[in-house]
Amino acid sequence: MAATRETLVGRALGGHAALGLLAGALLYVIALTGTLVVIHERWQRWEQPGVAEMATLSPDAAQAALRSALVQDEGKPRTTHFYVRLPSADLPRAVVTTDHGGWYLDTGGRIVARETHGWTEMVIGLHEYLHLPTTWGMMLVGMLGVVLAALCLTGVLAHPRIVRDAFRLRIRHDPQIARADWHNRLGVWTLPFVLAVTLTGGFIGLGSVGFGVLARAYAGGEIEKAYAPVFGREPPPDARPAPLPDISAALRVLRARVPDVTPTYVIVHDPGTRGQHVQVVAEHPHRLIYGETYRFDAAGRWHGPVGLAGGAIGQQAAASTYNLHFGNYGGPAVEIAYLSLGLALCVVTATGTTLWLCKRRRRGMGSHRLEAGWTAVTWGTPLALVATAWLRGALGPDAPLVAGFWGVAGAVLAAAVARPGLVRADTLRTTALGAACATGLGHALLLRPAEPAVLAIDAALVGLPLLALAGLKRFRSGPVAKPAPV
Amino acid sequence: MIAAALLAIAAAMLLVRLGWAGRRGAAAAGWVLAGGALLVLAAGVGAWGVATGTVTGMAATLALVLHAGWRSPARVRRPAREAPSLALPHAPAELARRAAVFVLVVPAAFVATQWLAFGAQALARRAGTGAADATVLSLFLQPLLWALLMAWQMTRAGPARMIAPPVGATVLGTLFWTLS
């Protein structure tokens, strides 16, 4: 029995290592960017700190926003949708978006500035689809989520002392033991979080495949018909011209009918046509769902909810995956918890491959190139993210940020392969943390943000790297043991 | 009520930590308290409460683990003794084996679990489940089944033994589809 158990543990460890090596680098990039994306709306404010903020937007101002956006779009093809984003605690700004771009609004619904958070969008794009074509990239990220879930399962099977070692973290021990402890302890205690984000990530990323299969089987290949039972169906289009819809009436009706919800988005489909209709997405307190979608006609008459809040259990479950994945269901406390758990996942991912490299070296199979390459991934990725923030600051909102990220990350990796001696973990780590610190300091001094929430990000960018550098000194192990006399 | 339950969960994880270091009864009491607080949250505020309570428990435990790490003594580095659990392939046969593993675990298992999830939702529809529930069942099942299948395959001794799981999933999916 013991032999069988050992064999299973050994095989599980082998399988765990193989999966980790297959996907480790991409999983690390996704984990790191996912950690940042938890507070993406705060990054958006940080990226454009000068935009005026507000607590609410009146229904009349929302109506005025449609007219403002129409004027802004003059000379361009007519937009197929309007999105009016209403101010929230995380992003206390109103934004109107058409097919041609987004603009911040003042309290009267007038356009005051272009929405230009290219760096935040670059980070979101990296997390959601690795900057590949969106559908294929989301599928790949969804698949990587499944691989990470399988890594969790094989990791538990490969860890027979899971209870005995539950709180053992020997960070000042031999580097291999220290890394194994980081990997195992953080891996075990973050297991519910990691399984939740990987399986919801798999649901989101691979959803296009699933809906595609269901559309072929039940809806003659029409994907919208496959979405309809969950997210609601759209009325048939009618391209004949019509005046803009009355979204102020829709917002007033919503407030009267469902006073305890908070509207977050107004969406106008096919605006300016007879087929136009309005949806208002509203958050429900103490719910995991991202919101309920309330439907209205062009005159603002109530057509009822889609059912995400109180419909079929499948609708509620589907609507809950997004908040559960991104951690935006419990205010700043849950966001900070998700940031911490996300960082823990980064440590688990990074130490997994480092551990494998340590074991190779101890066996006499060390490779400076492989080790430098992994160092380039773990510390070159945050460095590239910081570098692109500076690129955004230097060249403005239209800077080539995707090329900038992959250029810097690729250059560090190429340097590691070509000259492994140049890429040292401690140097690159200090550089990346120092660059993050300088970014916070530079942002605060150059842009002088007034909002406390934006200043808090600057303070975190300065403080957390300094804290990490101070903490890392304590994590150092003792001297190398002398060989025992023969 | 919510704040009290969340505090109880944080306290429960402290009990688990104390029990791990000494009296086992404290750990058991901690798990019972955490479970009870989660039940209270589930009854009061549903899935939101369970998610918030679980995050609170993980955050509290993370703090306790980091505290243990901070207090751990410095030790000398030990000499080499462990072999890596996986070596990089060099021989063509070994490369072919790895390629076979990849094909079985990624595309083959993906298609098999997609088919099984589809079959399961078809059977659910047949049993009277609504279109929304059946659709979401399929979408949730696929990544879950694939992760389970992948973990199962990766604990097999070689590629030949990795064939059975996707074949089994395909057969089961076909059975569900036939019954629907």
CSV table of C-alpha atoms in Angstrom, one decimal, chain A residues 48-398:
chain,number,residue,atom,x,y,z
A,48,GLN,CA,-5.3,60.1,-16.2
A,49,PRO,CA,-5.2,61.8,-12.8
A,50,GLY,CA,-6.4,65.2,-14.0
A,51,VAL,CA,-9.9,64.2,-15.0
A,52,ALA,CA,-12.6,65.6,-12.8
A,53,GLU,CA,-14.4,63.1,-10.6
A,54,MET,CA,-18.0,62.9,-9.4
A,55,ALA,CA,-20.2,60.7,-7.2
A,56,THR,CA,-23.3,60.5,-9.5
A,57,LEU,CA,-24.5,61.5,-13.0
A,58,SER,CA,-28.1,62.6,-13.2
A,59,PRO,CA,-30.5,61.0,-15.7
A,60,ASP,CA,-30.7,64.3,-17.6
A,61,ALA,CA,-26.9,64.5,-17.8
A,62,ALA,CA,-26.8,60.9,-19.1
A,63,GLN,CA,-29.3,61.9,-21.8
A,64,ALA,CA,-27.1,64.9,-22.7
A,65,ALA,CA,-24.1,62.6,-23.0
A,66,LEU,CA,-25.7,60.8,-25.9
A,67,ARG,CA,-26.0,64.1,-27.8
A,68,SER,CA,-22.5,65.1,-26.9
A,69,ALA,CA,-21.1,61.8,-28.2
A,70,LEU,CA,-23.2,62.2,-31.4
A,71,VAL,CA,-21.6,65.6,-32.0
A,72,GLN,CA,-18.1,64.1,-31.2
A,73,ASP,CA,-18.7,61.4,-33.8
A,74,GLU,CA,-19.7,63.8,-36.6
A,75,GLY,CA,-18.2,62.8,-39.9
A,76,LYS,CA,-17.7,59.2,-38.8
A,77,PRO,CA,-19.9,56.1,-39.5
A,78,ARG,CA,-22.9,56.0,-37.2
A,79,THR,CA,-22.1,54.1,-34.0
A,80,THR,CA,-23.9,50.8,-33.4
A,81,HIS,CA,-23.9,51.2,-29.6
A,82,PHE,CA,-23.7,53.9,-27.0
A,83,TYR,CA,-22.3,53.0,-23.6
A,84,VAL,CA,-22.7,55.5,-20.7
A,85,ARG,CA,-20.7,54.4,-17.8
A,86,LEU,CA,-22.0,55.9,-14.6
A,87,PRO,CA,-19.7,56.9,-11.7
A,88,SER,CA,-18.9,54.3,-9.1
A,89,ALA,CA,-16.8,54.1,-5.9
A,90,ASP,CA,-13.9,52.5,-7.8
A,91,LEU,CA,-14.2,54.8,-10.8
A,92,PRO,CA,-16.0,58.0,-9.8
A,93,ARG,CA,-16.1,59.3,-13.4
A,94,ALA,CA,-18.8,59.2,-16.1
A,95,VAL,CA,-17.7,58.0,-19.5
A,96,VAL,CA,-19.6,57.8,-22.8
A,97,THR,CA,-18.3,55.4,-25.4
A,98,THR,CA,-19.2,54.8,-29.0
A,99,ASP,CA,-17.6,52.7,-31.7
A,100,HIS,CA,-15.1,55.5,-32.2
A,101,GLY,CA,-13.8,56.0,-28.7
A,102,GLY,CA,-14.6,57.0,-25.1
A,103,TRP,CA,-14.9,60.4,-23.5
A,104,TYR,CA,-15.1,61.6,-19.9
A,105,LEU,CA,-18.1,63.7,-19.0
A,106,ASP,CA,-18.8,66.5,-16.6
A,107,THR,CA,-21.8,66.6,-14.3
A,108,GLY,CA,-23.9,68.1,-17.1
A,109,GLY,CA,-23.1,65.3,-19.6
A,110,ARG,CA,-20.7,67.5,-21.6
A,111,ILE,CA,-17.5,65.9,-22.9
A,112,VAL,CA,-14.4,67.1,-21.0
A,113,ALA,CA,-11.6,64.8,-22.1
A,114,ARG,CA,-10.7,61.8,-24.2
A,115,GLU,CA,-10.5,58.5,-22.3
A,116,THR,CA,-6.9,57.4,-22.8
A,117,HIS,CA,-5.9,54.7,-20.4
A,118,GLY,CA,-3.8,52.8,-23.0
A,119,TRP,CA,-1.4,51.3,-20.3
A,120,THR,CA,-4.3,49.9,-18.3
A,121,GLU,CA,-5.8,48.5,-21.4
A,122,MET,CA,-2.5,47.0,-22.4
A,123,VAL,CA,-2.2,45.2,-19.0
A,124,ILE,CA,-5.9,44.0,-19.3
A,125,GLY,CA,-5.2,42.8,-22.9
A,126,LEU,CA,-2.1,40.9,-21.7
A,127,HIS,CA,-4.1,39.2,-19.0
A,128,GLU,CA,-7.2,38.4,-21.0
A,129,TYR,CA,-5.7,37.4,-24.4
A,130,LEU,CA,-1.9,37.8,-24.2
A,131,HIS,CA,-2.2,40.4,-27.0
A,132,LEU,CA,-3.2,37.7,-29.5
A,133,PRO,CA,-6.3,38.1,-31.7
A,134,THR,CA,-9.0,38.3,-29.0
A,135,THR,CA,-11.0,35.1,-29.5
A,136,TRP,CA,-7.9,32.9,-29.9
A,137,GLY,CA,-6.0,34.6,-27.1
A,138,MET,CA,-9.0,34.2,-24.7
A,139,MET,CA,-9.2,30.5,-25.6
A,140,LEU,CA,-5.4,30.1,-24.9
A,141,VAL,CA,-5.7,31.9,-21.6
A,142,GLY,CA,-8.8,29.8,-20.7
A,143,MET,CA,-6.8,26.7,-21.5
A,144,LEU,CA,-3.9,27.9,-19.3
A,145,GLY,CA,-6.5,28.4,-16.5
A,146,VAL,CA,-7.4,24.7,-16.9
A,147,VAL,CA,-3.7,23.8,-16.8
A,148,LEU,CA,-3.3,25.8,-13.5
A,149,ALA,CA,-6.4,24.0,-12.0
A,150,ALA,CA,-4.8,20.6,-13.0
A,151,LEU,CA,-1.5,21.9,-11.4
A,152,CYS,CA,-3.4,22.5,-8.2
A,153,LEU,CA,-4.8,18.9,-8.2
A,154,THR,CA,-1.5,17.2,-9.0
A,155,GLY,CA,0.2,19.5,-6.5
A,156,VAL,CA,-2.1,18.3,-3.7
A,157,LEU,CA,-1.5,14.7,-4.8
A,158,ALA,CA,2.3,15.3,-4.8
A,159,HIS,CA,2.2,16.7,-1.3
A,160,PRO,CA,1.7,13.9,1.2
A,161,ARG,CA,2.8,16.1,4.2
A,162,ILE,CA,0.1,18.7,3.5
A,163,VAL,CA,-1.2,18.8,7.1
A,164,ARG,CA,2.1,18.2,8.9
A,165,ASP,CA,3.7,21.1,7.1
A,166,ALA,CA,0.7,23.4,7.0
A,167,PHE,CA,2.3,26.4,8.8
A,168,ARG,CA,6.0,25.6,8.1
A,169,LEU,CA,7.7,28.4,6.1
A,170,ARG,CA,11.5,28.1,6.5
A,171,ILE,CA,12.3,31.1,4.4
A,172,ARG,CA,15.8,31.5,5.9
A,173,HIS,CA,16.8,27.9,5.2
A,174,ASP,CA,18.6,26.4,2.3
A,175,PRO,CA,17.4,28.1,-0.9
A,176,GLN,CA,15.8,24.9,-2.3
A,177,ILE,CA,14.0,24.2,1.0
A,178,ALA,CA,12.9,27.8,1.3
A,179,ARG,CA,11.5,27.9,-2.2
A,180,ALA,CA,9.8,24.5,-1.7
A,181,ASP,CA,8.2,25.9,1.5
A,182,TRP,CA,7.1,29.1,-0.3
A,183,HIS,CA,5.7,27.1,-3.2
A,184,ASN,CA,3.9,24.5,-1.0
A,185,ARG,CA,2.6,26.7,1.8
A,186,LEU,CA,1.2,29.5,-0.4
A,187,GLY,CA,0.0,26.9,-2.9
A,188,VAL,CA,-2.0,25.0,-0.3
A,189,TRP,CA,-3.5,28.0,1.5
A,190,THR,CA,-4.5,29.8,-1.7
A,191,LEU,CA,-6.0,26.7,-3.2
A,192,PRO,CA,-9.7,27.9,-3.0
A,193,PHE,CA,-8.7,31.2,-4.6
A,194,VAL,CA,-6.7,29.6,-7.3
A,195,LEU,CA,-9.3,27.0,-8.1
A,196,ALA,CA,-12.0,29.8,-8.2
A,197,VAL,CA,-10.0,32.1,-10.5
A,198,THR,CA,-8.8,29.2,-12.8
A,199,LEU,CA,-12.2,27.6,-13.3
A,200,THR,CA,-14.0,31.0,-13.7
A,201,GLY,CA,-11.2,31.9,-16.1
A,202,GLY,CA,-11.7,28.7,-18.0
A,203,PHE,CA,-15.4,29.4,-18.1
A,204,ILE,CA,-14.8,32.9,-19.5
A,205,GLY,CA,-11.9,32.0,-21.9
A,206,LEU,CA,-13.4,28.8,-23.3
A,207,GLY,CA,-17.0,30.1,-23.3
A,208,SER,CA,-16.7,31.0,-27.0
A,209,VAL,CA,-16.0,27.3,-27.8
A,210,GLY,CA,-18.9,26.1,-25.6
A,211,PHE,CA,-21.4,28.6,-27.0
A,212,GLY,CA,-20.2,27.8,-30.5
A,213,VAL,CA,-20.9,24.1,-30.0
A,214,LEU,CA,-24.3,24.8,-28.5
A,215,ALA,CA,-25.1,27.3,-31.3
A,216,ARG,CA,-24.4,24.6,-33.9
A,217,ALA,CA,-26.5,22.0,-32.1
A,218,TYR,CA,-29.5,24.1,-31.1
A,219,ALA,CA,-29.5,27.5,-32.9
A,220,GLY,CA,-28.5,26.8,-36.5
A,221,GLY,CA,-25.0,28.2,-35.9
A,222,GLU,CA,-26.3,31.6,-34.7
A,223,ILE,CA,-24.2,32.4,-31.6
A,224,GLU,CA,-26.5,35.2,-30.4
A,225,LYS,CA,-29.3,32.6,-30.1
A,226,ALA,CA,-27.1,30.4,-28.0
A,227,TYR,CA,-26.3,33.4,-25.7
A,228,ALA,CA,-30.0,34.4,-25.4
A,229,PRO,CA,-31.2,31.9,-22.7
A,230,VAL,CA,-28.4,33.2,-20.3
A,231,PHE,CA,-27.9,36.9,-21.2
A,232,GLY,CA,-31.2,37.7,-22.9
A,233,ARG,CA,-32.2,38.1,-26.5
A,234,GLU,CA,-32.2,41.3,-28.5
A,235,PRO,CA,-35.2,42.5,-30.5
A,236,PRO,CA,-34.9,42.4,-34.3
A,237,PRO,CA,-33.1,45.3,-35.9
A,238,ASP,CA,-35.0,48.0,-37.8
A,239,ALA,CA,-32.6,50.3,-39.6
A,240,ARG,CA,-35.2,53.1,-40.4
A,241,PRO,CA,-34.2,56.3,-38.7
A,242,ALA,CA,-35.7,57.5,-35.4
A,243,PRO,CA,-34.9,60.1,-32.7
A,244,LEU,CA,-32.4,59.1,-29.9
A,245,PRO,CA,-33.9,57.0,-27.1
A,246,ASP,CA,-35.0,58.5,-23.8
A,247,ILE,CA,-32.4,57.0,-21.4
A,248,SER,CA,-33.2,59.6,-18.7
A,249,ALA,CA,-36.7,58.1,-18.5
A,250,ALA,CA,-35.3,54.6,-18.3
A,251,LEU,CA,-33.0,55.6,-15.4
A,252,ARG,CA,-36.0,57.3,-13.6
A,253,VAL,CA,-38.2,54.2,-14.1
A,254,LEU,CA,-35.4,52.0,-12.8
A,255,ARG,CA,-35.0,54.1,-9.7
A,256,ALA,CA,-38.7,54.0,-9.0
A,257,ARG,CA,-39.1,50.3,-9.6
A,258,VAL,CA,-35.9,48.9,-8.1
A,259,PRO,CA,-34.6,51.6,-5.7
A,260,ASP,CA,-32.0,49.5,-3.9
A,261,VAL,CA,-29.8,48.8,-6.9
A,262,THR,CA,-27.0,51.0,-8.3
A,263,PRO,CA,-27.0,51.5,-12.1
A,264,THR,CA,-23.5,51.2,-13.6
A,265,TYR,CA,-24.0,51.2,-17.3
A,266,VAL,CA,-26.6,52.4,-19.8
A,267,ILE,CA,-26.3,50.6,-23.2
A,268,VAL,CA,-28.1,51.8,-26.3
A,269,HIS,CA,-28.3,49.3,-29.1
A,270,ASP,CA,-28.6,50.5,-32.7
A,271,PRO,CA,-29.1,54.1,-31.6
A,272,GLY,CA,-31.0,56.4,-33.9
A,273,THR,CA,-33.0,53.6,-35.6
A,274,ARG,CA,-36.5,52.2,-35.0
A,275,GLY,CA,-34.9,49.0,-33.7
A,276,GLN,CA,-33.1,50.8,-30.9
A,277,HIS,CA,-33.5,49.6,-27.4
A,278,VAL,CA,-31.9,50.4,-24.0
A,279,GLN,CA,-30.4,48.2,-21.3
A,280,VAL,CA,-29.4,49.5,-17.9
A,281,VAL,CA,-26.9,47.3,-15.9
A,282,ALA,CA,-27.3,47.7,-12.2
A,283,GLU,CA,-25.3,46.3,-9.3
A,284,HIS,CA,-27.2,44.5,-6.5
A,285,PRO,CA,-25.8,44.8,-3.0
A,286,HIS,CA,-24.2,41.7,-1.4
A,287,ARG,CA,-24.5,39.7,-4.6
A,288,LEU,CA,-21.7,38.0,-6.6
A,289,ILE,CA,-23.4,38.8,-9.9
A,290,TYR,CA,-21.9,41.7,-11.9
A,291,GLY,CA,-25.4,43.1,-12.1
A,292,GLU,CA,-28.8,42.7,-13.5
A,293,THR,CA,-29.6,43.9,-17.0
A,294,TYR,CA,-32.9,45.8,-17.1
A,295,ARG,CA,-34.5,46.3,-20.5
A,296,PHE,CA,-36.3,49.4,-21.8
A,297,ASP,CA,-37.7,50.5,-25.2
A,298,ALA,CA,-36.7,53.8,-26.9
A,299,ALA,CA,-39.3,55.7,-24.9
A,300,GLY,CA,-37.8,54.4,-21.6
A,301,ARG,CA,-40.7,52.0,-20.9
A,302,TRP,CA,-39.9,49.1,-18.6
A,303,HIS,CA,-39.5,45.7,-20.3
A,304,GLY,CA,-38.2,43.9,-17.2
A,305,PRO,CA,-35.0,42.2,-16.1
A,306,VAL,CA,-33.0,39.6,-18.1
A,307,GLY,CA,-32.9,37.3,-15.0
A,308,LEU,CA,-29.2,37.5,-14.0
A,309,ALA,CA,-30.3,38.4,-10.4
A,310,GLY,CA,-33.4,36.3,-9.9
A,311,GLY,CA,-33.8,34.1,-13.0
A,312,ALA,CA,-32.6,30.6,-13.6
A,313,ILE,CA,-29.7,29.4,-11.4
A,314,GLY,CA,-27.6,29.0,-14.5
A,315,GLN,CA,-28.0,32.7,-15.3
A,316,GLN,CA,-27.1,33.7,-11.8
A,317,ALA,CA,-24.0,31.4,-11.8
A,318,ALA,CA,-22.9,32.7,-15.2
A,319,ALA,CA,-23.2,36.3,-14.1
A,320,SER,CA,-21.3,35.6,-10.9
A,321,THR,CA,-18.1,34.2,-12.6
A,322,TYR,CA,-16.8,37.7,-13.6
A,323,ASN,CA,-16.8,39.3,-10.1
A,324,LEU,CA,-15.5,36.1,-8.6
A,325,HIS,CA,-12.7,36.0,-11.1
A,326,PHE,CA,-11.7,39.7,-10.8
A,327,GLY,CA,-12.4,40.2,-7.1
A,328,ASN,CA,-14.6,43.3,-7.4
A,329,TYR,CA,-17.5,42.2,-5.2
A,330,GLY,CA,-16.6,43.5,-1.8
A,331,GLY,CA,-15.0,46.9,-2.0
A,332,PRO,CA,-11.3,47.7,-1.2
A,333,ALA,CA,-11.0,45.0,1.4
A,334,VAL,CA,-11.7,42.2,-1.0
A,335,GLU,CA,-9.6,44.0,-3.7
A,336,ILE,CA,-6.6,44.1,-1.3
A,337,ALA,CA,-7.2,40.4,-0.4
A,338,TYR,CA,-7.2,39.5,-4.1
A,339,LEU,CA,-4.0,41.5,-4.7
A,340,SER,CA,-2.3,39.6,-1.9
A,341,LEU,CA,-3.6,36.3,-3.1
A,342,GLY,CA,-2.6,37.2,-6.6
A,343,LEU,CA,0.9,38.0,-5.5
A,344,ALA,CA,1.0,34.7,-3.6
A,345,LEU,CA,0.0,32.9,-6.9
A,346,CYS,CA,2.9,34.8,-8.6
A,347,VAL,CA,5.3,33.5,-5.9
A,348,VAL,CA,3.9,29.9,-6.3
A,349,THR,CA,4.3,30.1,-10.1
A,350,ALA,CA,7.8,31.6,-10.0
A,351,THR,CA,9.2,29.3,-7.2
A,352,GLY,CA,7.8,26.2,-9.0
A,353,THR,CA,10.1,26.6,-11.9
A,354,THR,CA,13.0,27.9,-9.8
A,355,LEU,CA,12.6,24.8,-7.6
A,356,TRP,CA,12.9,22.6,-10.6
A,357,LEU,CA,16.0,24.5,-11.7
A,358,CYS,CA,17.5,24.2,-8.2
A,359,LYS,CA,17.0,20.4,-8.3
A,360,ARG,CA,18.7,20.2,-11.7
A,361,ARG,CA,21.7,22.2,-10.5
A,362,ARG,CA,22.0,20.0,-7.4
A,363,ARG,CA,22.1,16.9,-9.6
A,364,GLY,CA,24.9,18.5,-11.6
A,365,MET,CA,22.7,19.4,-14.6
A,366,GLY,CA,22.6,23.1,-13.9
A,367,SER,CA,22.1,25.4,-16.9
A,368,HIS,CA,23.0,29.1,-16.6
A,369,ARG,CA,20.9,29.9,-19.7
A,370,LEU,CA,17.8,28.2,-18.3
A,371,GLU,CA,18.2,29.9,-15.0
A,372,ALA,CA,18.9,33.3,-16.5
A,373,GLY,CA,16.0,32.8,-18.8
A,374,TRP,CA,13.6,32.1,-15.9
A,375,THR,CA,15.0,35.1,-14.0
A,376,ALA,CA,14.3,37.2,-17.1
A,377,VAL,CA,10.7,36.0,-17.1
A,378,THR,CA,10.1,36.6,-13.4
A,379,TRP,CA,11.8,40.0,-13.0
A,380,GLY,CA,11.8,41.1,-16.7
A,381,THR,CA,8.0,41.0,-16.9
A,382,PRO,CA,7.4,43.5,-14.1
A,383,LEU,CA,10.3,45.6,-15.5
A,384,ALA,CA,8.6,45.6,-18.9
A,385,LEU,CA,5.3,46.6,-17.3
A,386,VAL,CA,7.0,49.5,-15.6
A,387,ALA,CA,8.9,50.5,-18.7
A,388,THR,CA,5.7,50.7,-20.7
A,389,ALA,CA,4.2,52.9,-18.0
A,390,TRP,CA,7.1,55.3,-18.6
A,391,LEU,CA,6.6,54.9,-22.4
A,392,ARG,CA,3.0,55.9,-21.9
A,393,GLY,CA,4.1,58.9,-19.9
A,394,ALA,CA,6.8,60.0,-22.4
A,395,LEU,CA,5.0,59.5,-25.7
A,396,GLY,CA,1.4,60.0,-24.6
A,397,PRO,CA,-1.8,58.0,-24.9
A,398,ASP,CA,-1.0,56.6,-28.4
